[in-house]
Short mmCIF file of C-alpha atoms in Angstrom, two decimals:
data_model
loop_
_atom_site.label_atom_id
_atom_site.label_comp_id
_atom_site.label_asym_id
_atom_site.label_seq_id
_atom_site.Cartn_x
_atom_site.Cartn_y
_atom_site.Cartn_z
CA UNK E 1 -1.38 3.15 -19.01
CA UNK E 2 -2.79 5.36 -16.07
CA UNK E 3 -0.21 8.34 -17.53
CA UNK E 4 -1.47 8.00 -21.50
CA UNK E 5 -5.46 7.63 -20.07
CA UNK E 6 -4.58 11.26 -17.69
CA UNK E 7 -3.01 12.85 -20.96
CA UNK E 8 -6.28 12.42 -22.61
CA UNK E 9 -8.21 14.20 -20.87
CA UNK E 10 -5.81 16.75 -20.69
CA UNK E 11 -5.67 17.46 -23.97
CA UNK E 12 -5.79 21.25 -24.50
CA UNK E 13 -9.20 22.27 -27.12
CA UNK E 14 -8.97 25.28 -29.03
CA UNK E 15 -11.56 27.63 -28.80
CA UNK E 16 -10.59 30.33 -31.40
CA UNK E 17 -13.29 30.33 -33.67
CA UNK E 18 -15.91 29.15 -31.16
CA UNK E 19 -18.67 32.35 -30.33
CA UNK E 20 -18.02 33.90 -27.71
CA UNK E 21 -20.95 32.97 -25.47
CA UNK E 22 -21.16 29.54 -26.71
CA UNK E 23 -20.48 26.33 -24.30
CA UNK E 24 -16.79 25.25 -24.11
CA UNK E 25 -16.50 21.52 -24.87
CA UNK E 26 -15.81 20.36 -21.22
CA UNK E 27 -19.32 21.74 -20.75
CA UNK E 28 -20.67 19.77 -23.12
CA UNK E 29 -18.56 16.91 -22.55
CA UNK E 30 -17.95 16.46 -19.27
CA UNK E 31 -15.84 13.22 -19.92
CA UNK E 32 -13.32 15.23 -21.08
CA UNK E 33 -12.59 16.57 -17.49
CA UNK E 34 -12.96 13.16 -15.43
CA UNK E 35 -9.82 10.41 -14.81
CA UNK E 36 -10.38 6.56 -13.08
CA UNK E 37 -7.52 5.78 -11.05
CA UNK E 38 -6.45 2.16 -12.83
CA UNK E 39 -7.22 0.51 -9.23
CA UNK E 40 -10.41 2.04 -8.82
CA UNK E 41 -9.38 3.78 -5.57
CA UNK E 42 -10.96 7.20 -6.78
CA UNK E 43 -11.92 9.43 -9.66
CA UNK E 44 -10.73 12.85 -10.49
CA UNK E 45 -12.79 15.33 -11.83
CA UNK E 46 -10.61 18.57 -13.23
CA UNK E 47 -11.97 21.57 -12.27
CA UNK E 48 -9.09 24.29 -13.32
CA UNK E 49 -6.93 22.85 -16.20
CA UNK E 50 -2.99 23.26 -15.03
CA UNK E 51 0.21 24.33 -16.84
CA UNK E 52 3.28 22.90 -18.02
CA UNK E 53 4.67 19.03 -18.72
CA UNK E 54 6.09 17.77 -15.61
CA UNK E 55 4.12 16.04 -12.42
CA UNK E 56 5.37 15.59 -9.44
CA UNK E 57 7.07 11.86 -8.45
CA UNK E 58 7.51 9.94 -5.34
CA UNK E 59 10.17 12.46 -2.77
CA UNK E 60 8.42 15.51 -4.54
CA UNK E 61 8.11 18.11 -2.16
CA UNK E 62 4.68 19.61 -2.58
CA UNK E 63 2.42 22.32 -1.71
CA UNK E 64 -1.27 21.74 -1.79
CA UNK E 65 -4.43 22.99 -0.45
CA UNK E 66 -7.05 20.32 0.60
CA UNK E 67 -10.11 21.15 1.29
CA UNK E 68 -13.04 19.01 3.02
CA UNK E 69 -16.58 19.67 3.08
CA UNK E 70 -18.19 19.18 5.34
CA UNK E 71 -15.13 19.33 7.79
CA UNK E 72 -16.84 18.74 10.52
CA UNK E 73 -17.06 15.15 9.85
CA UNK E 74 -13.65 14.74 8.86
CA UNK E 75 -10.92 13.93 11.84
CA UNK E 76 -8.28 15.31 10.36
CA UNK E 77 -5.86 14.11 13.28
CA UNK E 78 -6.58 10.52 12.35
CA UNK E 79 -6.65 11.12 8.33
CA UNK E 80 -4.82 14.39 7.28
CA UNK E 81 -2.62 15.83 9.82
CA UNK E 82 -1.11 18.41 7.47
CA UNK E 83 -4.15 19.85 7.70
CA UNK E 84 -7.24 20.84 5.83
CA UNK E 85 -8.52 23.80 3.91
CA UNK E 86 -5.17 25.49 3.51
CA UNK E 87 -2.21 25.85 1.99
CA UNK E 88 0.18 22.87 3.24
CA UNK E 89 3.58 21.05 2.20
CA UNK E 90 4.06 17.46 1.98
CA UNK E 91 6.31 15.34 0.66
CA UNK E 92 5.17 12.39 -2.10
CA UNK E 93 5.95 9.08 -0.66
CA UNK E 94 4.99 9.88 3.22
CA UNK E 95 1.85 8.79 3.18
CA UNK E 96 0.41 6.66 6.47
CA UNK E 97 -2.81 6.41 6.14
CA UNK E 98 -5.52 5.46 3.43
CA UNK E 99 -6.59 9.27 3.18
CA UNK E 100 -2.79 10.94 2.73
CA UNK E 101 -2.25 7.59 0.08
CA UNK E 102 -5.75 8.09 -1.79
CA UNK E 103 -4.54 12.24 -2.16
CA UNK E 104 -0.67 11.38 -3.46
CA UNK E 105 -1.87 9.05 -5.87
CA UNK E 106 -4.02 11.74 -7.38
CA UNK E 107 -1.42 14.40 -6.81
CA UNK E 108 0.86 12.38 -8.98
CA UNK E 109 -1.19 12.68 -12.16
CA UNK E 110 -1.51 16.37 -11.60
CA UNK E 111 0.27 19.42 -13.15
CA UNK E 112 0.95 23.07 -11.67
CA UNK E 113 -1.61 24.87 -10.69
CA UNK E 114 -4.41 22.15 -11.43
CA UNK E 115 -7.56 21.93 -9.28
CA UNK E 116 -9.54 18.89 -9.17
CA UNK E 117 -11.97 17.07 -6.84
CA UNK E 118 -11.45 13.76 -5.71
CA UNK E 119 -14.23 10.71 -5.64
CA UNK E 120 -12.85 7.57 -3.36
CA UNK E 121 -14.83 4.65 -4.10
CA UNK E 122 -17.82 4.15 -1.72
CA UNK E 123 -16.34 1.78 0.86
CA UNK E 124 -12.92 3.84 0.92
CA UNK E 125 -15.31 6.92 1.50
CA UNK E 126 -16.43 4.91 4.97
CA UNK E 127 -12.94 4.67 6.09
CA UNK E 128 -13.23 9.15 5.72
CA UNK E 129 -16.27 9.85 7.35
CA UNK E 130 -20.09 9.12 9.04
CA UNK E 131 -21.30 11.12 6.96
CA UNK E 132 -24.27 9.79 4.93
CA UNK E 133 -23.99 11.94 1.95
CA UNK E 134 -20.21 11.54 2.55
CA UNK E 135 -17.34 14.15 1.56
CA UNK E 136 -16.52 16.43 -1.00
CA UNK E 137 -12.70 16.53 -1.51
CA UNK E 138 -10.96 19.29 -3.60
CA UNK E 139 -7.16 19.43 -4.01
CA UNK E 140 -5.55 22.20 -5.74
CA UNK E 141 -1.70 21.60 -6.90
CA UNK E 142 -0.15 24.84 -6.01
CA UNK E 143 3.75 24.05 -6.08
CA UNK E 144 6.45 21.32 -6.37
CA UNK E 145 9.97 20.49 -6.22
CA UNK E 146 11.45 18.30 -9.35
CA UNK E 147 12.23 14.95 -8.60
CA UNK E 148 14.21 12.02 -10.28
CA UNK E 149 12.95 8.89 -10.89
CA UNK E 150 14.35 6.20 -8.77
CA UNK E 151 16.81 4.39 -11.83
CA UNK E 152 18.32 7.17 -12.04
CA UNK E 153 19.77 6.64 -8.01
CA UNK E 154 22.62 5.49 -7.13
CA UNK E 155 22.85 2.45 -4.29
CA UNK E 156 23.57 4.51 -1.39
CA UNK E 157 20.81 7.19 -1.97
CA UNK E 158 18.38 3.95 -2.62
CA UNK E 159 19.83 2.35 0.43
CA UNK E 160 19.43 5.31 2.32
CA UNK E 161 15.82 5.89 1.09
CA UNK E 162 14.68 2.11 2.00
CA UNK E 163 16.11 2.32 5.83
CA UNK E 164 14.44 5.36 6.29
CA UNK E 165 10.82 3.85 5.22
CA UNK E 166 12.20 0.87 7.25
CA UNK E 167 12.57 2.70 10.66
CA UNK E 168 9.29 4.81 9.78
CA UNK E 169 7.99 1.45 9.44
CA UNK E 170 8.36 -0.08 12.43
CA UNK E 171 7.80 3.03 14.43
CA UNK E 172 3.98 2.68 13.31
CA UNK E 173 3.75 -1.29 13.55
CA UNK E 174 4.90 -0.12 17.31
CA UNK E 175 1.82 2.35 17.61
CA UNK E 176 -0.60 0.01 16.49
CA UNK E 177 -0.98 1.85 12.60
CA UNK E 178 -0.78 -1.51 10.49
CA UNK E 179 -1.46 0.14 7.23
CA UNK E 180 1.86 2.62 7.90
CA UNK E 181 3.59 -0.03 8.64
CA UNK E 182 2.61 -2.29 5.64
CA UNK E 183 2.98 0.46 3.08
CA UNK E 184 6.65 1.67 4.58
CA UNK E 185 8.13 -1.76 4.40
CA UNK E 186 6.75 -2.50 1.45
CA UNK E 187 8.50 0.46 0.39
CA UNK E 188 11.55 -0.01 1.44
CA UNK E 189 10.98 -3.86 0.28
CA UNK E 190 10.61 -2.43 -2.99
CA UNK E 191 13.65 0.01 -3.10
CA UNK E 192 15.64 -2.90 -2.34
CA UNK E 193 14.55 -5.21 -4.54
CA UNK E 194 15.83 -3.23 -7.21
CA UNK E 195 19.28 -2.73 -6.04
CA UNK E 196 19.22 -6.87 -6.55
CA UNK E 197 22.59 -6.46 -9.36
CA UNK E 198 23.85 -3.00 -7.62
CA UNK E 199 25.20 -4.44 -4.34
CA UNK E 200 28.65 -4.10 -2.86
CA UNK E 201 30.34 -7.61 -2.01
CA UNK E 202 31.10 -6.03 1.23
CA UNK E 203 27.55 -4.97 2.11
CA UNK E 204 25.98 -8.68 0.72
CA UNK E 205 25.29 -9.81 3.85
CA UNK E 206 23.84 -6.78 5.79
CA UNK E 207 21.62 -6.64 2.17
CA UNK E 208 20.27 -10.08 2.19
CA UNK E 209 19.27 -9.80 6.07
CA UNK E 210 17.83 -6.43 5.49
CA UNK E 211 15.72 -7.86 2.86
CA UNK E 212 15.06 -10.81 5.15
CA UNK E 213 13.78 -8.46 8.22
CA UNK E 214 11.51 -6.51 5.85
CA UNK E 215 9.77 -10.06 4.27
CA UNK E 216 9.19 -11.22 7.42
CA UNK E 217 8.20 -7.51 9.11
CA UNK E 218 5.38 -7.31 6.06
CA UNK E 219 4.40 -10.55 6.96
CA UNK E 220 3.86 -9.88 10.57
CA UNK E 221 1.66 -6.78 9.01
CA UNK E 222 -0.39 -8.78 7.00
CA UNK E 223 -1.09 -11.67 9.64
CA UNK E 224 -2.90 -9.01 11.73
CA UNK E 225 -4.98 -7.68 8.59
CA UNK E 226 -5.93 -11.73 7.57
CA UNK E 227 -4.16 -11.35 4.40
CA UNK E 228 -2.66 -14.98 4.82
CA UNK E 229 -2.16 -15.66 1.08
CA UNK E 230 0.58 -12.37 0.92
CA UNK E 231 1.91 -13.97 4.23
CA UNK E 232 2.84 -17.42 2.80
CA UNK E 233 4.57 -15.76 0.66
CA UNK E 234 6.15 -13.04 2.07
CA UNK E 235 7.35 -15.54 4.86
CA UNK E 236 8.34 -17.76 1.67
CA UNK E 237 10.67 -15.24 0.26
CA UNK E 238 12.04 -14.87 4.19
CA UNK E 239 12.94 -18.62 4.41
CA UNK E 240 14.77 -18.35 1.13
CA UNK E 241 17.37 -16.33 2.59
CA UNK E 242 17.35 -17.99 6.05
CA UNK E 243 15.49 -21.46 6.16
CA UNK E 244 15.45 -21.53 9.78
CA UNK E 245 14.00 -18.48 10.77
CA UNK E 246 11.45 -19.51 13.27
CA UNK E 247 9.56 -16.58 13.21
CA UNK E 248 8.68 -16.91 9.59
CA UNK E 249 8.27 -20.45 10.07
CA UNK E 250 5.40 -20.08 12.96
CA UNK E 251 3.78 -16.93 10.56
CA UNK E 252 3.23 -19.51 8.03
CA UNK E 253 2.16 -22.16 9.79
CA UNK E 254 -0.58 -19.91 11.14
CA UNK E 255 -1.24 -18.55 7.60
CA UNK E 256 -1.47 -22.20 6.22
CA UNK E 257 -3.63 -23.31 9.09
CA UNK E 258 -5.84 -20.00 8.70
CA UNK E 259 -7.00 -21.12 4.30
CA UNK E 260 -7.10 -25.15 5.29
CA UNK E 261 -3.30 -25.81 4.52
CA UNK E 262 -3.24 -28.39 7.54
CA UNK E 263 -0.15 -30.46 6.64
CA UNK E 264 1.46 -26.97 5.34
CA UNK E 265 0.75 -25.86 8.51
CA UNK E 266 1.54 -29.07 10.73
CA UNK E 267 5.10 -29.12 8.84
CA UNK E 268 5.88 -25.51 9.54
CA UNK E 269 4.59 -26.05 13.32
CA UNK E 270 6.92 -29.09 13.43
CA UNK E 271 10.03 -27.23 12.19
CA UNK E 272 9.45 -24.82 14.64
CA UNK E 273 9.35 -27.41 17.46
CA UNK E 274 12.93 -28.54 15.83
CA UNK E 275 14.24 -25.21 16.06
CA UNK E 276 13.42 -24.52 18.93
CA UNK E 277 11.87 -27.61 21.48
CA UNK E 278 10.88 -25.22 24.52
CA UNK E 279 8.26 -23.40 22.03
CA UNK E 280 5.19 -22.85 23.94
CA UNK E 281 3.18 -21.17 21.15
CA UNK E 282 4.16 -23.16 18.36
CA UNK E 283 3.26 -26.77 20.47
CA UNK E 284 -0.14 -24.78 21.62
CA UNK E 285 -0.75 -24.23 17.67
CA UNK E 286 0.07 -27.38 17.03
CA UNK E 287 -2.54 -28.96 19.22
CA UNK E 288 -5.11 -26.78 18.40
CA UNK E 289 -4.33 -27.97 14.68
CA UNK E 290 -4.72 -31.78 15.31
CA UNK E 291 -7.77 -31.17 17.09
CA UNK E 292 -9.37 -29.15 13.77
CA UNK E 293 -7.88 -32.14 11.56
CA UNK E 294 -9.69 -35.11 14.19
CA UNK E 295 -12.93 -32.96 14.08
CA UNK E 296 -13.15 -32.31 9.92
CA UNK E 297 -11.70 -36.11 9.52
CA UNK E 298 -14.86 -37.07 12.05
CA UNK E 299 -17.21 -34.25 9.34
CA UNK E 300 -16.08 -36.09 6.79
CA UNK E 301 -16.77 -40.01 7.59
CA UNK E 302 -19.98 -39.45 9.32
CA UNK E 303 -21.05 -37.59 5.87
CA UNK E 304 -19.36 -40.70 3.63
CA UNK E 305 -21.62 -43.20 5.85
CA UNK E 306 -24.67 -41.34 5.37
CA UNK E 307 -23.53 -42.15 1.33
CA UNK E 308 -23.88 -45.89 2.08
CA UNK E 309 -27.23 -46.01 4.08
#
């Protein structure tokens, strides 16, 4: 849908028998040169059309020229460490932070030689800067390598793809850069996911715990950001492959505790305790949690006897 809405406002105009001092019709329709990203992380504005068919794809190698204004509230070290206002390479599918992800996306609907700036939504502009008027972001497409889409890899180049966003992936959980983290596993998550029908007999098993590690590796992601929904079921889709993982087991509990799940939580606690008696953080949690349920329980029949009065 994205591709199809991008096409359309690529659309080529002829101006053949227009005068030759008269307005061109992205002048006079400026629609024509603006694109919403689907997910409403940005919007492109085209400011110098580009040439040819083909856009580059995830593993694209890329040359690009970013430029920020005003730079000086822009840390590139944190954000962009390619670096800004000049000519750089990077490869599609790297990205570690919000700023390098929010630039590939756009990239990716882009053809040679294009130049467009780039609007992140207001809150994703906070992430960027201190700036009160905020930044302006230009990104000119001035190179790229071919690449093919991922159905048309075989299982050892995919396998080889999703351990490498694996290891990159816990080399930033390590450093404290969640959102690295969460995006490489998911990658690799992804990549692996669709090898499902594609595996060896003799690699099954190091498959299914690879795709067990990176479950429960997202999870542990996501329980640091508060996304406890994506970690019941990340942790879910761990415990299908190995029911008494205990990590996965005490990451749910926590996430079920976390929305109000108590008995969720109080059974996961419990199998935990099963697992593995001598488990100091799991009984802690699980104390904590029957003290929460005796306190709402007490909430809840001192308000039913008011009902009655």
């Amino acid at each position: 849908m994205a591709a199809n809405q991008l096409n359309e406002t690529l659309v080529a105009t002829s101006h053949s028998d227009r005068p030759e001092n008269a307005p061109t019709e992205e002048q006079t329709n400026p629609e024509l040169c603006t694109w919403t990203c689907p997910d409403g992380s940005f919007v492109k504005k085209i400011l110098q059309r580009g040439s040819g068919l083909d856009k580059p794809k995830e593993g694209s190698k890329c040359r690009v020229c970013v430029e920020v204004t005003p730079s000086g509230h822009f840390d590139a070290g944190t954000h962009f460490q390619n670096g800004i206002n000049e000519s750089v390479e990077l490869i599609l599918g790297e990205s570690d932070t919000q700023f390098v992800e929010l630039i590939e996306k756009c990239i990716e609907t882009m053809l040679l030689g294009e130049q467009c700036e780039v609007i992140p939504a207001p809150d994703l502009m906070k992430t960027f800067t201190d700036c009160r008027e905020g930044l302006r972001l230009v990104v000119k497409l001035e190179e790229f390598s071919l690449q093919r889409d991922s159905w048309e890899m075989g299982f050892e180049e995919k396998w080889h793809m999703a351990m490498h966003h694996k290891g990159k992936a816990t080399e930033h959980f390590k450093s404290g850069n969640l959102f690295g983290a969460a995006q490489r596993y998911a990658k690799s998550l992804k990549l692996l996911v669709t090898l499902k029908y594609d595996v060896p007999p003799e690699k099954t098993k190091e498959y299914d715990q690879a795709r067990k590690a990176l479950y429960s590796n997202l999870a542990a992601c996501q329980i640091k950001q508060k996304q406890y929904r994506n970690v019941i079921h990340n942790c879910s889709k761990a415990l299908e492959i190995e029911p008494d993982s205990v990590k996965c087991l005490y990451r749910r509990g926590q996430a079920y505790a976390a929305i109000n799940e108590f008995d969720k939580a109080k059974s996961d606690l419990k199998q935990v305790l099963k697992f593995e008696p001598g488990n100091t953080a799991a009984a802690r949690q699980l104390r904590v949690l029957n003290e929460q349920v005796k306190a709402q329980n007490e909430k809840m029949g001192k308000a039913m006897s008011k009902l009655f009065i």
